[in-house]
Coordinates of C-alpha atoms and ligand atoms in Angstrom, one line a residue:
M12 CA 42.2 36.5 72.2
D13 CA 42.2 38.4 75.6
T14 CA 43.6 41.6 74.1
Q15 CA 40.9 41.5 71.4
D16 CA 38.1 40.7 73.9
P17 CA 35.6 43.6 74.0
L18 CA 34.5 42.5 77.5
R19 CA 38.0 42.2 78.9
D20 CA 37.6 45.2 81.3
F21 CA 34.8 43.7 83.2
R22 CA 37.2 41.4 85.1
E23 CA 38.5 44.5 86.9
Q24 CA 35.0 45.1 88.3
F25 CA 35.1 41.8 90.4
Y26 CA 37.0 40.7 93.4
L27 CA 39.1 37.7 92.4
P28 CA 39.7 35.1 95.2
V29 CA 43.4 34.4 95.6
G30 CA 45.3 31.2 96.3
K31 CA 48.1 30.5 98.8
D32 CA 50.5 32.2 96.5
G33 CA 48.5 35.4 96.6
K34 CA 47.6 35.1 92.9
P35 CA 44.0 35.0 91.6
L36 CA 42.6 31.4 91.4
I37 CA 41.4 30.2 88.1
Y38 CA 37.8 30.7 89.1
F39 CA 35.6 28.3 87.0
A40 CA 32.9 28.0 89.7
G41 CA 30.7 30.8 88.5
N42 CA 28.0 28.2 87.8
S43 CA 27.8 27.6 91.5
L44 CA 28.5 31.0 93.1
G45 CA 29.4 33.9 90.8
L46 CA 32.1 36.3 91.9
M47 CA 31.5 39.4 93.9
P48 CA 31.1 42.6 91.8
K49 CA 33.0 45.4 93.6
A50 CA 29.9 47.5 93.2
A51 CA 28.0 45.1 95.5
R52 CA 29.8 46.4 98.6
Q53 CA 28.9 50.0 97.8
V54 CA 25.2 49.4 97.2
V55 CA 24.8 47.2 100.4
E56 CA 26.6 49.9 102.4
E57 CA 24.4 52.5 101.0
E58 CA 21.3 50.6 102.2
L59 CA 22.9 50.1 105.6
D60 CA 23.5 53.8 105.8
N61 CA 19.9 54.4 104.8
W62 CA 18.7 52.2 107.6
A63 CA 21.0 53.9 110.0
K64 CA 20.1 57.5 109.0
L65 CA 16.5 57.1 108.0
G66 CA 15.0 54.2 109.9
V67 CA 11.5 53.4 108.7
D68 CA 11.5 56.4 106.4
A69 CA 13.9 54.7 104.1
H70 CA 10.9 52.8 102.8
H71 CA 10.0 55.9 100.8
A72 CA 12.9 58.3 101.2
A73 CA 15.9 56.2 100.2
G74 CA 17.5 56.8 96.8
T75 CA 15.9 53.5 95.6
P76 CA 12.9 53.4 98.0
W77 CA 12.7 50.1 99.8
Y78 CA 8.9 49.9 99.4
S79 CA 9.3 49.5 95.7
Y80 CA 12.8 48.2 95.5
H81 CA 11.8 45.1 93.5
E82 CA 10.6 47.5 90.7
A83 CA 14.1 48.7 90.1
L84 CA 15.1 45.1 89.3
R85 CA 12.2 44.5 87.0
E86 CA 13.4 45.9 83.7
P87 CA 17.0 44.6 83.7
T88 CA 15.7 41.2 84.7
A89 CA 13.1 41.2 82.0
R90 CA 15.8 41.9 79.4
L91 CA 17.8 38.9 80.6
V92 CA 15.0 36.4 80.3
G93 CA 13.3 37.9 77.2
A94 CA 10.1 39.0 79.0
K95 CA 7.9 42.0 79.4
P96 CA 8.7 43.9 82.6
T97 CA 5.2 43.0 84.0
E98 CA 6.0 39.3 83.6
V99 CA 8.9 39.1 86.0
V100 CA 9.3 39.6 89.8
C101 CA 12.4 39.2 91.9
M102 CA 11.5 37.6 95.2
N103 CA 12.3 34.8 97.7
S104 CA 14.7 32.0 96.7
L105 CA 14.5 29.6 93.8
T106 CA 12.9 26.6 95.4
V107 CA 10.3 28.7 97.2
N108 CA 9.4 30.3 93.9
L109 CA 9.1 26.9 92.3
H110 CA 6.6 25.9 95.0
L111 CA 4.7 29.2 94.5
M112 CA 4.5 28.6 90.7
M113 CA 3.4 25.0 91.2
A114 CA 0.7 26.2 93.7
T115 CA -0.8 28.2 90.8
F116 CA 0.0 26.0 87.8
Y117 CA -0.2 22.4 89.1
R118 CA -3.9 21.8 89.4
P119 CA -4.2 18.1 88.9
T120 CA -7.5 16.5 87.9
K121 CA -8.5 12.9 87.7
S122 CA -7.3 12.6 84.2
R123 CA -4.5 15.2 84.0
F124 CA -2.2 14.9 87.0
K125 CA 1.3 13.9 85.7
I126 CA 4.4 16.0 85.7
L127 CA 7.4 15.5 83.4
M128 CA 10.8 16.5 84.5
E129 CA 14.4 15.6 83.6
E130 CA 16.7 13.2 85.3
P131 CA 19.1 13.9 86.8
A132 CA 17.4 17.0 88.1
F133 CA 18.8 19.2 90.8
P134 CA 17.7 17.5 94.1
S135 CA 15.8 20.5 95.3
D136 CA 13.7 20.5 92.2
T137 CA 13.0 16.8 92.7
Y138 CA 12.0 17.3 96.3
A139 CA 9.8 20.2 95.4
I140 CA 8.0 18.4 92.6
K141 CA 7.6 15.1 94.6
T142 CA 6.2 16.9 97.6
Q143 CA 3.9 18.9 95.3
I144 CA 2.5 15.6 94.1
V145 CA 2.1 14.3 97.6
H146 CA 0.5 17.6 98.7
H147 CA -2.3 16.9 96.2
G148 CA -2.8 13.4 97.7
L149 CA -1.1 11.7 94.8
D150 CA 1.8 9.3 94.5
A151 CA 5.0 10.2 92.6
K152 CA 5.1 6.6 91.4
D153 CA 2.0 7.3 89.3
A154 CA 2.4 11.0 88.7
L155 CA 6.1 11.7 88.0
I156 CA 7.6 11.0 84.6
L157 CA 11.3 11.3 84.0
A158 CA 13.1 12.1 80.8
R159 CA 16.4 10.3 80.9
P160 CA 19.5 10.0 78.7
R161 CA 19.5 6.8 76.7
K162 CA 21.7 3.9 78.0
G163 CA 25.3 4.8 77.4
E164 CA 24.5 8.5 76.8
F165 CA 24.7 11.4 79.2
T166 CA 22.5 14.0 77.7
I167 CA 18.8 13.8 76.9
R168 CA 17.8 13.8 73.3
T169 CA 15.2 16.4 72.4
E170 CA 13.3 13.8 70.4
D171 CA 12.9 11.7 73.5
I172 CA 11.5 14.6 75.5
L173 CA 9.1 15.4 72.7
D174 CA 8.1 11.7 72.5
L175 CA 7.3 11.6 76.2
I176 CA 5.2 14.7 75.9
K177 CA 3.2 13.1 73.1
K178 CA 2.9 9.7 74.7
H179 CA 1.5 11.2 78.0
A180 CA -0.2 14.2 76.4
D181 CA -3.6 13.6 77.8
Q182 CA -2.4 12.9 81.3
L183 CA 0.3 15.5 81.7
A184 CA -0.6 18.5 83.8
V185 CA 2.8 20.2 83.9
V186 CA 6.1 19.9 82.1
M187 CA 8.8 21.3 84.4
F188 CA 12.3 21.3 82.9
G189 CA 15.6 22.8 83.5
G190 CA 17.0 25.3 81.0
V191 CA 20.6 24.1 81.4
N192 CA 21.2 20.9 83.3
F193 CA 23.3 21.4 86.4
F194 CA 25.2 18.2 85.9
T195 CA 25.9 17.8 82.2
G196 CA 25.7 21.4 81.2
Q197 CA 23.2 20.5 78.5
L198 CA 21.1 23.4 77.2
F199 CA 17.7 22.0 76.4
D200 CA 15.7 23.1 73.4
V201 CA 13.5 25.3 75.5
K202 CA 11.5 26.6 72.5
K203 CA 10.7 23.2 71.2
I204 CA 9.7 21.8 74.6
I205 CA 7.4 24.7 75.1
A206 CA 5.8 24.3 71.7
A207 CA 5.3 20.6 72.2
A208 CA 3.7 21.0 75.6
R209 CA 1.4 23.8 74.6
E210 CA 0.2 22.0 71.5
H211 CA -1.4 19.5 73.9
G212 CA -2.6 22.1 76.4
I213 CA 0.0 21.2 79.0
I214 CA 1.4 23.9 81.3
V215 CA 5.1 24.3 80.8
G216 CA 7.6 25.9 83.2
F217 CA 11.4 26.1 83.5
D218 CA 14.0 26.2 86.2
L219 CA 16.6 28.6 84.7
A220 CA 19.1 28.4 87.6
H221 CA 22.0 27.5 85.2
A222 CA 20.5 29.4 82.2
I223 CA 19.9 33.0 83.3
G224 CA 23.0 35.1 82.7
N225 CA 24.5 32.2 80.8
V226 CA 22.4 31.8 77.6
P227 CA 19.9 34.1 75.8
L228 CA 16.3 33.5 76.6
K229 CA 13.0 34.6 75.1
L230 CA 10.4 33.4 77.5
H231 CA 7.7 35.7 76.3
D232 CA 8.0 34.9 72.6
W233 CA 8.6 31.2 73.2
N234 CA 5.4 31.3 75.3
A235 CA 6.5 29.6 78.5
D236 CA 3.8 29.5 81.2
F237 CA 6.2 30.2 84.1
A238 CA 9.9 30.1 85.0
V239 CA 12.0 30.4 88.1
W240 CA 15.7 31.1 88.7
C241 CA 18.3 32.0 91.3
S242 CA 20.6 35.0 91.1
Y243 CA 23.8 33.8 92.8
K244 CA 25.2 31.6 89.9
Y245 CA 25.8 33.4 86.6
L246 CA 24.1 36.5 87.9
N247 CA 26.8 37.1 90.6
A248 CA 24.3 38.6 93.1
G249 CA 25.8 36.8 96.1
P250 CA 25.0 33.9 98.4
G251 CA 21.2 33.5 98.9
A252 CA 20.5 36.5 96.7
V253 CA 16.9 37.1 95.9
A254 CA 15.6 34.9 93.2
G255 CA 13.1 35.5 90.4
A256 CA 10.0 34.2 88.7
F257 CA 8.4 34.7 85.3
V258 CA 4.7 34.4 84.7
H259 CA 3.5 34.8 81.1
E260 CA 1.4 37.9 80.6
R261 CA -1.7 35.7 79.7
H262 CA -1.6 34.4 83.3
A263 CA 0.0 37.4 85.0
T264 CA -2.9 39.6 84.2
N265 CA -5.4 37.0 85.4
T266 CA -6.2 38.0 88.9
K267 CA -8.6 35.0 89.3
L268 CA -5.7 32.5 89.2
P269 CA -5.3 30.7 92.5
R270 CA -2.1 31.4 94.4
L271 CA -0.5 31.6 97.8
A272 CA -0.7 35.2 98.6
G273 CA 0.7 37.8 100.9
W274 CA 0.4 41.6 101.3
F275 CA 3.0 42.5 98.7
G276 CA 1.1 40.7 96.0
N277 CA -1.9 43.0 96.7
D278 CA -2.9 46.1 94.9
P279 CA -0.6 48.9 96.4
N280 CA -3.6 51.2 96.6
T281 CA -5.2 49.2 99.3
R282 CA -2.1 47.4 100.7
F283 CA -1.7 49.8 103.6
R284 CA -5.2 49.7 104.7
L285 CA -4.1 46.6 106.5
H286 CA -6.8 45.2 108.8
L287 CA -9.4 47.2 106.9
E288 CA -8.9 45.3 103.7
P289 CA -9.3 41.6 104.3
E290 CA -10.0 40.9 100.6
F291 CA -6.9 40.0 98.6
I292 CA -6.8 42.0 95.3
P293 CA -3.7 40.7 93.3
V294 CA -1.6 43.1 91.3
P295 CA -2.4 42.2 87.6
S296 CA 1.3 41.4 86.8
A297 CA 3.9 38.9 88.1
D298 CA 4.1 41.2 91.2
G299 CA 0.8 39.5 92.1
W300 CA 2.8 36.5 93.3
Q301 CA 5.0 38.5 95.5
I302 CA 4.3 37.7 99.1
S303 CA 6.5 39.7 101.5
N304 CA 8.2 43.1 101.5
P305 CA 11.5 43.1 99.5
P306 CA 14.6 41.9 101.4
I307 CA 16.8 44.9 100.6
F308 CA 20.2 43.5 101.6
A309 CA 19.6 40.5 99.4
M310 CA 18.4 42.6 96.6
A311 CA 21.0 45.4 96.5
P312 CA 23.8 43.3 95.1
L313 CA 21.5 42.0 92.4
L314 CA 20.8 45.6 91.3
A315 CA 24.6 46.2 91.0
S316 CA 25.0 42.9 89.1
L317 CA 22.2 43.5 86.7
A318 CA 23.6 46.9 85.8
M319 CA 26.8 45.1 84.7
F320 CA 24.9 42.9 82.3
D321 CA 23.3 46.0 80.8
E322 CA 26.7 47.7 80.6
A323 CA 28.1 44.7 78.8
G324 CA 25.3 45.0 76.2
G325 CA 23.1 42.1 77.4
M326 CA 23.3 38.5 76.6
E327 CA 24.3 38.7 72.9
P328 CA 27.9 39.9 73.3
L329 CA 28.3 37.7 76.4
R330 CA 27.1 34.7 74.5
A331 CA 29.4 35.5 71.6
K332 CA 32.4 35.5 74.0
S333 CA 31.1 32.4 75.8
F334 CA 31.0 30.5 72.5
K335 CA 34.6 31.3 72.0
L336 CA 35.8 30.8 75.6
T337 CA 34.1 27.4 76.1
G338 CA 34.8 26.4 72.5
Y339 CA 38.5 27.1 73.2
F340 CA 38.3 25.1 76.4
E341 CA 36.8 22.1 74.6
F342 CA 39.4 22.4 71.8
L343 CA 42.2 22.2 74.3
I344 CA 40.7 19.3 76.3
D345 CA 40.1 17.4 73.0
Q346 CA 43.7 18.1 72.0
I347 CA 45.0 16.6 75.2
G348 CA 43.2 13.5 74.0
S349 CA 43.6 11.7 77.3
K350 CA 41.8 8.3 77.8
R351 CA 41.6 9.3 81.5
F352 CA 38.8 11.8 81.0
S353 CA 36.1 12.8 78.5
L354 CA 33.5 15.5 78.1
I355 CA 29.8 14.7 78.8
T356 CA 28.6 18.2 77.8
P357 CA 27.2 18.4 74.3
A358 CA 29.8 19.2 71.6
D359 CA 27.2 21.4 69.8
P360 CA 27.8 25.0 71.2
N361 CA 24.0 25.6 70.7
A362 CA 23.3 22.8 73.1
R363 CA 25.3 24.0 76.0
G364 CA 26.2 27.2 78.0
A365 CA 29.5 28.1 79.6
Q366 CA 30.0 24.9 81.6
L367 CA 31.9 21.8 80.5
S368 CA 31.5 18.6 82.6
I369 CA 34.6 16.5 82.6
Q370 CA 34.1 12.8 83.4
A371 CA 37.2 11.4 85.0
H372 CA 37.7 7.7 84.4
E373 CA 40.5 7.2 86.9
H374 CA 40.8 8.6 90.4
P375 CA 38.3 11.4 89.8
K376 CA 38.4 12.8 93.4
Q377 CA 42.2 12.9 93.3
L378 CA 42.1 14.6 89.9
H379 CA 39.8 17.2 91.3
E380 CA 42.0 17.7 94.4
E381 CA 45.0 18.2 92.3
L382 CA 43.3 20.8 90.2
I383 CA 42.4 22.6 93.4
A384 CA 45.9 22.3 94.7
A385 CA 47.1 23.9 91.4
G386 CA 45.0 27.0 92.0
V387 CA 41.9 26.0 90.0
K388 CA 38.4 26.6 91.5
C389 CA 36.0 24.1 90.0
D390 CA 33.7 21.5 91.6
F391 CA 33.1 17.8 91.8
R392 CA 29.8 16.0 91.4
E393 CA 29.5 12.3 92.3
P394 CA 30.4 9.9 91.1
N395 CA 33.1 11.2 88.7
V396 CA 32.3 14.5 87.2
I397 CA 34.3 17.8 87.4
R398 CA 32.3 20.8 86.4
A399 CA 34.2 23.8 85.2
A400 CA 32.5 27.0 83.8
P401 CA 34.6 29.8 82.3
T402 CA 32.3 32.7 82.5
P403 CA 32.4 35.5 79.9
L404 CA 32.2 38.4 82.3
Y405 CA 35.3 37.7 84.3
N406 CA 37.3 34.7 82.9
T407 CA 40.0 35.0 80.4
F408 CA 41.3 32.8 77.5
H409 CA 44.6 32.7 79.3
E410 CA 42.9 31.1 82.3
V411 CA 41.3 28.5 80.0
W412 CA 44.8 27.7 78.5
R413 CA 46.3 27.4 82.0
F414 CA 43.5 25.1 83.2
A415 CA 44.1 22.8 80.2
K416 CA 47.8 22.8 80.9
I417 CA 47.3 21.8 84.5
L418 CA 44.8 19.1 83.5
A419 CA 47.2 17.7 81.0
E420 CA 50.0 17.6 83.5
Ligands
PLP519 C1 21.2 26.1 92.2 C2 20.0 25.3 92.0 C3 18.9 25.3 92.9 C4 19.1 25.9 94.3 O1 17.9 26.2 94.9 P1 17.8 27.3 96.0 O2 16.4 27.3 96.3 O3 18.4 28.6 95.5 O4 18.6 26.9 97.2 C5 17.8 24.6 92.6 N1 17.6 24.1 91.4 C6 18.6 24.1 90.4 C7 18.3 23.5 89.1 C8 19.8 24.7 90.7 O5 20.7 24.7 89.8

């Protein structure tokens, strides 16, 4: 499988962390922090050189001018999420962007004030949404609705999500869901959730932290209102790399929408008139939500990383390999057939991404520690789940086979 893999050469373009024996670890933690592309060092050094040599002039004179650096990220990002370039902007970090989107799209009224999200959601999302509710003088006890797995199940049934939307249709202001759940690896039916919410005039947004660079997305066609994501997981852009946001064209061009603004969301023609222009005139695109000047050192690795996704041919070939890689992983784990652990990730390849979540029934922490000791990099989530994500850009079938062998032993 590795020799037949059309993407096999990409592994060479990454630094592979090594274990005590000096050999590369089986790195299945790309859902947490993607590996470093070798090109990242070069682009960051280039910008350091620009700073050293050009100082303030690098804003306009650098190869990729700093002033409009975010524009260089726009098209490759749009391709990954299935958006028009004017619908995306790379800025800030994920949770900050979630707050910015909620500031625009969560406008609770007396009758419509509820938010639907999934449980378990990533804690940052829960904190963000709960404090948004409090920020509007409301109580999460009344305003927050959680879609949960049924008793004895681990993943959330689409029908249950759609039922909740219908049941609370008149009171829901926002549906804010994950694309791929961080804990179970479940890929939600984003298209159906959007359609159901919009049918009832409910704003619908997604946190794509575990979905971008992992599964194909069509945010524009599916008609999502907004989305946010980070870039350090499957996008391999490095720790704290600059995140992104999607605002559908029908909102992005609406300069009347309320928002939390800063100078980089303002029309570039008047931006530099500074104190002479106290009136905020938003750019009629997702850029209108940008607040500050682009953080170049946190953006440069993203530029390098996005180029690799384009070079690989986009999400389609990556997803094709991912199906095989994770499918093989699942097959091997099923073959071991141990009563000591089971998979809580959906068995349907269309309902998951790269990650498998392995529930350990006995001594879960010890099992995880032994995997680590054997040279596997995966993580542990309380109370008993080991998450392992073979990623199609740099992992191999042989690594999957070795992981399964270590697990069996
Ligand atoms: C990784 C992740 C985050 C992290 O948020 P930051 O603002 O980047 O620290 C938030 N939400 C989800 C769903 C995540 O998977």
